[in-house]
């Protein structure tokens, strides 16, 4: 008997064309801002099922946002995004669609020279979007994430 060596060799001899467009409508007033946007992204590879070893763009994305001054020093922010189906790999198929909702609350202090922010990204915990790449490695999308930030102006 002998040893068997299996290797994944991909030759990147072909290219691709990417294109897209984005549009946004927004309304701003003294205590806040509301917005809605749409984006289209296309990716045409030179070969059918051409392996790019990447997570391609979702064809269709839609978003809504709201930024609202709760008090003179406190701001509430929320962003919602829908991502349609995107190509992940010639071997793994497609990912999505999925919904993402982010929330945060910011408090200014020290005469508006500093700001503290706490929030959560991806409240819906979209971790089921697994991206497989050549070689059998999978990468899960980050999912729900709590965060904090402290910012100073000087």
Tab-separated table of N, CA, C and O in Angstrom, residues 76-144:
chain	number	residue	atom	x	y	z
A	76	UNK	N	-30.126	57.863	20.521
A	76	UNK	CA	-30.500	56.479	20.218
A	76	UNK	C	-30.327	56.264	18.726
A	76	UNK	O	-30.708	57.119	17.920
A	77	UNK	N	-29.751	55.121	18.343
A	77	UNK	CA	-29.522	54.823	16.937
A	77	UNK	C	-29.945	53.381	16.656
A	77	UNK	O	-29.612	52.477	17.423
A	78	UNK	N	-30.679	53.179	15.562
A	78	UNK	CA	-31.024	51.825	15.128
A	78	UNK	C	-30.883	51.727	13.619
A	78	UNK	O	-31.182	52.677	12.896
A	79	UNK	N	-30.389	50.592	13.163
A	79	UNK	CA	-30.229	50.324	11.743
A	79	UNK	C	-30.708	48.909	11.457
A	79	UNK	O	-30.315	47.961	12.143
A	80	UNK	N	-31.536	48.781	10.418
A	80	UNK	CA	-32.016	47.479	9.958
A	80	UNK	C	-31.501	47.264	8.539
A	80	UNK	O	-31.483	48.199	7.730
A	81	UNK	N	-31.087	46.023	8.242
A	81	UNK	CA	-30.609	45.703	6.896
A	81	UNK	C	-31.092	44.315	6.487
A	81	UNK	O	-31.003	43.371	7.270
A	82	UNK	N	-31.613	44.223	5.271
A	82	UNK	CA	-31.952	42.941	4.659
A	82	UNK	C	-30.933	42.684	3.567
A	82	UNK	O	-30.715	43.540	2.705
A	83	UNK	N	-30.292	41.522	3.616
A	83	UNK	CA	-29.377	41.102	2.554
A	83	UNK	C	-29.998	39.904	1.852
A	83	UNK	O	-30.352	38.920	2.498
A	84	UNK	N	-30.114	39.992	0.538
A	84	UNK	CA	-30.643	38.872	-0.244
A	84	UNK	C	-29.619	37.753	-0.345
A	84	UNK	O	-28.616	37.715	0.359
A	85	UNK	N	-29.854	36.843	-1.233
A	85	UNK	CA	-28.985	35.679	-1.435
A	85	UNK	C	-27.649	36.111	-2.023
A	85	UNK	O	-27.591	36.966	-2.897
A	86	UNK	N	-26.566	35.523	-1.525
A	86	UNK	CA	-25.241	35.785	-2.090
A	86	UNK	C	-24.520	34.469	-2.315
A	86	UNK	O	-24.720	33.493	-1.597
A	87	UNK	N	-23.691	34.442	-3.328
A	87	UNK	CA	-22.915	33.253	-3.674
A	87	UNK	C	-21.716	33.156	-2.738
A	87	UNK	O	-20.963	34.116	-2.581
A	88	UNK	N	-21.528	32.005	-2.114
A	88	UNK	CA	-20.405	31.844	-1.209
A	88	UNK	C	-19.273	31.052	-1.825
A	88	UNK	O	-18.117	31.350	-1.621
A	89	UNK	N	-19.601	30.013	-2.580
A	89	UNK	CA	-18.575	29.153	-3.143
A	89	UNK	C	-19.207	28.255	-4.192
A	89	UNK	O	-20.359	27.861	-4.066
A	90	UNK	N	-18.441	27.902	-5.194
A	90	UNK	CA	-18.928	26.956	-6.196
A	90	UNK	C	-19.227	25.613	-5.549
A	90	UNK	O	-20.059	24.853	-6.022
A	91	UNK	N	-18.564	25.305	-4.442
A	91	UNK	CA	-18.737	24.033	-3.759
A	91	UNK	C	-19.819	24.081	-2.694
A	91	UNK	O	-20.449	23.084	-2.396
A	92	UNK	N	-20.063	25.242	-2.108
A	92	UNK	CA	-20.972	25.342	-0.966
A	92	UNK	C	-22.342	25.891	-1.318
A	92	UNK	O	-23.264	25.762	-0.541
A	93	UNK	N	-22.508	26.512	-2.471
A	93	UNK	CA	-23.810	27.065	-2.817
A	93	UNK	C	-23.983	28.493	-2.350
A	93	UNK	O	-23.025	29.248	-2.244
A	94	UNK	N	-25.222	28.836	-2.045
A	94	UNK	CA	-25.558	30.216	-1.706
A	94	UNK	C	-25.831	30.393	-0.218
A	94	UNK	O	-26.131	29.442	0.491
A	95	UNK	N	-25.730	31.633	0.250
A	95	UNK	CA	-26.042	31.983	1.637
A	95	UNK	C	-27.135	33.032	1.630
A	95	UNK	O	-27.257	33.807	0.696
A	96	UNK	N	-27.896	33.065	2.694
A	96	UNK	CA	-28.928	34.079	2.838
A	96	UNK	C	-30.248	33.590	2.317
A	96	UNK	O	-30.384	32.440	1.936
A	97	UNK	N	-31.220	34.437	2.302
A	97	UNK	CA	-31.186	35.827	2.742
A	97	UNK	C	-31.181	35.930	4.264
A	97	UNK	O	-31.479	34.960	4.957
A	98	UNK	N	-30.838	37.113	4.779
A	98	UNK	CA	-30.870	37.308	6.219
A	98	UNK	C	-31.165	38.761	6.584
A	98	UNK	O	-31.048	39.654	5.776
A	99	UNK	N	-31.577	38.940	7.846
A	99	UNK	CA	-31.973	40.242	8.390
A	99	UNK	C	-31.041	40.602	9.536
A	99	UNK	O	-30.733	39.751	10.368
A	100	UNK	N	-30.610	41.863	9.589
A	100	UNK	CA	-29.732	42.327	10.665
A	100	UNK	C	-30.314	43.596	11.264
A	100	UNK	O	-30.696	44.515	10.539
A	101	UNK	N	-30.373	43.637	12.602
A	101	UNK	CA	-30.858	44.813	13.321
A	101	UNK	C	-29.815	45.194	14.364
A	101	UNK	O	-29.401	44.351	15.163
A	102	UNK	N	-29.373	46.448	14.338
A	102	UNK	CA	-28.388	46.970	15.296
A	102	UNK	C	-29.041	48.075	16.119
A	102	UNK	O	-29.824	48.869	15.584
A	103	UNK	N	-28.700	48.145	17.398
A	103	UNK	CA	-29.184	49.198	18.295
A	103	UNK	C	-28.019	49.750	19.090
A	103	UNK	O	-27.130	48.997	19.488
A	104	UNK	N	-28.028	51.059	19.358
A	104	UNK	CA	-27.001	51.634	20.228
A	104	UNK	C	-27.556	52.878	20.929
A	104	UNK	O	-28.513	53.496	20.465
A	105	UNK	N	-26.931	53.213	22.039
A	105	UNK	CA	-27.289	54.386	22.824
A	105	UNK	C	-25.993	55.091	23.196
A	105	UNK	O	-25.059	54.466	23.712
A	106	UNK	N	-25.918	56.384	22.905
A	106	UNK	CA	-24.717	57.180	23.170
A	106	UNK	C	-25.026	58.292	24.156
A	106	UNK	O	-26.096	58.913	24.072
A	107	UNK	N	-24.074	58.547	25.039
A	107	UNK	CA	-24.206	59.621	26.028
A	107	UNK	C	-22.973	60.514	25.943
A	107	UNK	O	-21.845	60.042	26.127
A	108	UNK	N	-23.198	61.794	25.651
A	108	UNK	CA	-22.090	62.761	25.624
A	108	UNK	C	-21.866	63.289	27.038
A	108	UNK	O	-22.798	63.386	27.833
A	109	UNK	N	-20.614	63.611	27.343
A	109	UNK	CA	-20.285	64.189	28.640
A	109	UNK	C	-19.014	65.011	28.509
A	109	UNK	O	-18.441	65.105	27.436
A	110	UNK	N	-18.595	65.621	29.599
A	110	UNK	CA	-17.402	66.442	29.647
A	110	UNK	C	-17.489	67.566	28.612
A	110	UNK	O	-16.627	67.723	27.763
A	111	UNK	N	-18.640	68.294	28.661
A	111	UNK	CA	-18.927	69.406	27.762
A	111	UNK	C	-18.853	68.993	26.281
A	111	UNK	O	-18.273	69.672	25.449
A	112	UNK	N	-19.405	67.847	25.972
A	112	UNK	CA	-19.441	67.267	24.621
A	112	UNK	C	-18.065	66.957	24.044
A	112	UNK	O	-17.919	66.805	22.832
A	113	UNK	N	-17.057	66.835	24.887
A	113	UNK	CA	-15.726	66.459	24.404
A	113	UNK	C	-15.486	64.968	24.515
A	113	UNK	O	-14.442	64.464	24.102
A	114	UNK	N	-16.468	64.233	25.077
A	114	UNK	CA	-16.355	62.785	25.194
A	114	UNK	C	-17.732	62.163	24.984
A	114	UNK	O	-18.760	62.807	25.183
A	115	UNK	N	-17.723	60.901	24.567
A	115	UNK	CA	-18.981	60.193	24.340
A	115	UNK	C	-18.783	58.720	24.662
A	115	UNK	O	-17.797	58.113	24.254
A	116	UNK	N	-19.736	58.152	25.389
A	116	UNK	CA	-19.749	56.723	25.689
A	116	UNK	C	-20.907	56.096	24.930
A	116	UNK	O	-22.015	56.644	24.904
A	117	UNK	N	-20.660	54.963	24.290
A	117	UNK	CA	-21.679	54.271	23.514
A	117	UNK	C	-21.723	52.812	23.921
A	117	UNK	O	-20.679	52.177	24.096
A	118	UNK	N	-22.927	52.264	24.058
A	118	UNK	CA	-23.136	50.832	24.254
A	118	UNK	C	-24.156	50.392	23.220
A	118	UNK	O	-25.023	51.171	22.806
A	119	UNK	N	-24.043	49.145	22.788
A	119	UNK	CA	-24.987	48.677	21.783
A	119	UNK	C	-24.889	47.197	21.536
A	119	UNK	O	-24.063	46.488	22.132
A	120	UNK	N	-25.740	46.751	20.638
A	120	UNK	CA	-25.733	45.358	20.201
A	120	UNK	C	-25.878	45.346	18.682
A	120	UNK	O	-26.715	46.039	18.114
A	121	UNK	N	-25.018	44.583	18.036
A	121	UNK	CA	-25.076	44.388	16.586
A	121	UNK	C	-25.724	43.036	16.310
A	121	UNK	O	-25.470	42.066	17.023
A	122	UNK	N	-26.532	42.959	15.290
A	122	UNK	CA	-27.181	41.727	14.849
A	122	UNK	C	-28.005	41.080	15.962
A	122	UNK	O	-27.743	39.955	16.389
A	123	UNK	N	-29.015	41.788	16.402
A	123	UNK	CA	-29.900	41.283	17.457
A	123	UNK	C	-30.508	39.933	17.086
A	123	UNK	O	-30.706	39.080	17.941
A	124	UNK	N	-30.780	39.694	15.805
A	124	UNK	CA	-31.393	38.441	15.364
A	124	UNK	C	-30.412	37.271	15.357
A	124	UNK	O	-30.784	36.146	15.072
A	125	UNK	N	-29.127	37.536	15.633
A	125	UNK	CA	-28.097	36.502	15.748
A	125	UNK	C	-27.994	35.629	14.495
A	125	UNK	O	-28.207	34.423	14.527
A	126	UNK	N	-27.656	36.236	13.375
A	126	UNK	CA	-27.599	35.555	12.075
A	126	UNK	C	-26.347	34.702	11.915
A	126	UNK	O	-25.599	34.847	10.961
A	127	UNK	N	-26.116	33.780	12.828
A	127	UNK	CA	-24.906	32.954	12.759
A	127	UNK	C	-25.064	31.729	11.878
A	127	UNK	O	-24.130	30.970	11.695
A	128	UNK	N	-26.249	31.515	11.327
A	128	UNK	CA	-26.449	30.328	10.498
A	128	UNK	C	-25.837	30.480	9.118
A	128	UNK	O	-25.821	29.540	8.341
A	129	UNK	N	-25.339	31.655	8.796
A	129	UNK	CA	-24.755	31.888	7.485
A	129	UNK	C	-23.300	31.420	7.485
A	129	UNK	O	-22.394	32.163	7.772
A	130	UNK	N	-23.083	30.143	7.178
A	130	UNK	CA	-21.741	29.575	7.180
A	130	UNK	C	-21.157	29.675	5.775
A	130	UNK	O	-21.806	29.324	4.803
A	131	UNK	N	-19.931	30.150	5.705
A	131	UNK	CA	-19.240	30.286	4.429
A	131	UNK	C	-18.175	29.207	4.343
A	131	UNK	O	-17.279	29.136	5.176
A	132	UNK	N	-18.281	28.325	3.351
A	132	UNK	CA	-17.296	27.267	3.149
A	132	UNK	C	-16.323	27.702	2.070
A	132	UNK	O	-16.729	28.257	1.053
A	133	UNK	N	-15.059	27.453	2.289
A	133	UNK	CA	-14.048	27.752	1.283
A	133	UNK	C	-13.329	26.469	0.912
A	133	UNK	O	-13.463	25.457	1.571
A	134	UNK	N	-12.568	26.517	-0.136
A	134	UNK	CA	-11.837	25.342	-0.602
A	134	UNK	C	-10.916	24.843	0.505
A	134	UNK	O	-10.263	25.610	1.195
A	135	UNK	N	-10.879	23.537	0.673
A	135	UNK	CA	-10.040	22.943	1.707
A	135	UNK	C	-10.867	22.488	2.900
A	135	UNK	O	-10.350	21.938	3.854
A	136	UNK	N	-12.201	22.737	2.871
A	136	UNK	CA	-13.072	22.244	3.917
A	136	UNK	C	-13.202	23.140	5.133
A	136	UNK	O	-13.835	22.776	6.100
A	137	UNK	N	-12.604	24.324	5.111
A	137	UNK	CA	-12.707	25.232	6.250
A	137	UNK	C	-13.999	26.026	6.142
A	137	UNK	O	-14.345	26.500	5.081
A	138	UNK	N	-14.728	26.170	7.255
A	138	UNK	CA	-15.947	26.978	7.271
A	138	UNK	C	-15.754	28.153	8.200
A	138	UNK	O	-15.080	28.049	9.210
A	139	UNK	N	-16.387	29.244	7.844
A	139	UNK	CA	-16.336	30.443	8.673
A	139	UNK	C	-17.754	30.899	8.938
A	139	UNK	O	-18.497	31.178	8.016
A	140	UNK	N	-18.133	30.973	10.197
A	140	UNK	CA	-19.459	31.423	10.567
A	140	UNK	C	-19.479	32.949	10.604
A	140	UNK	O	-18.521	33.575	11.024
A	141	UNK	N	-20.598	33.550	10.178
A	141	UNK	CA	-20.716	35.000	10.296
A	141	UNK	C	-20.775	35.354	11.781
A	141	UNK	O	-21.202	34.545	12.605
A	142	UNK	N	-20.342	36.546	12.169
A	142	UNK	CA	-20.164	36.874	13.585
A	142	UNK	C	-21.400	36.733	14.466
A	142	UNK	O	-21.310	36.288	15.586
A	143	UNK	N	-22.599	37.095	14.007
A	143	UNK	CA	-23.779	36.985	14.856
A	143	UNK	C	-23.879	38.111	15.868
A	143	UNK	O	-23.217	39.133	15.764
A	144	UNK	N	-24.739	37.904	16.871
A	144	UNK	CA	-25.003	38.943	17.874
A	144	UNK	C	-23.719	39.324	18.600
A	144	UNK	O	-22.981	38.476	19.081
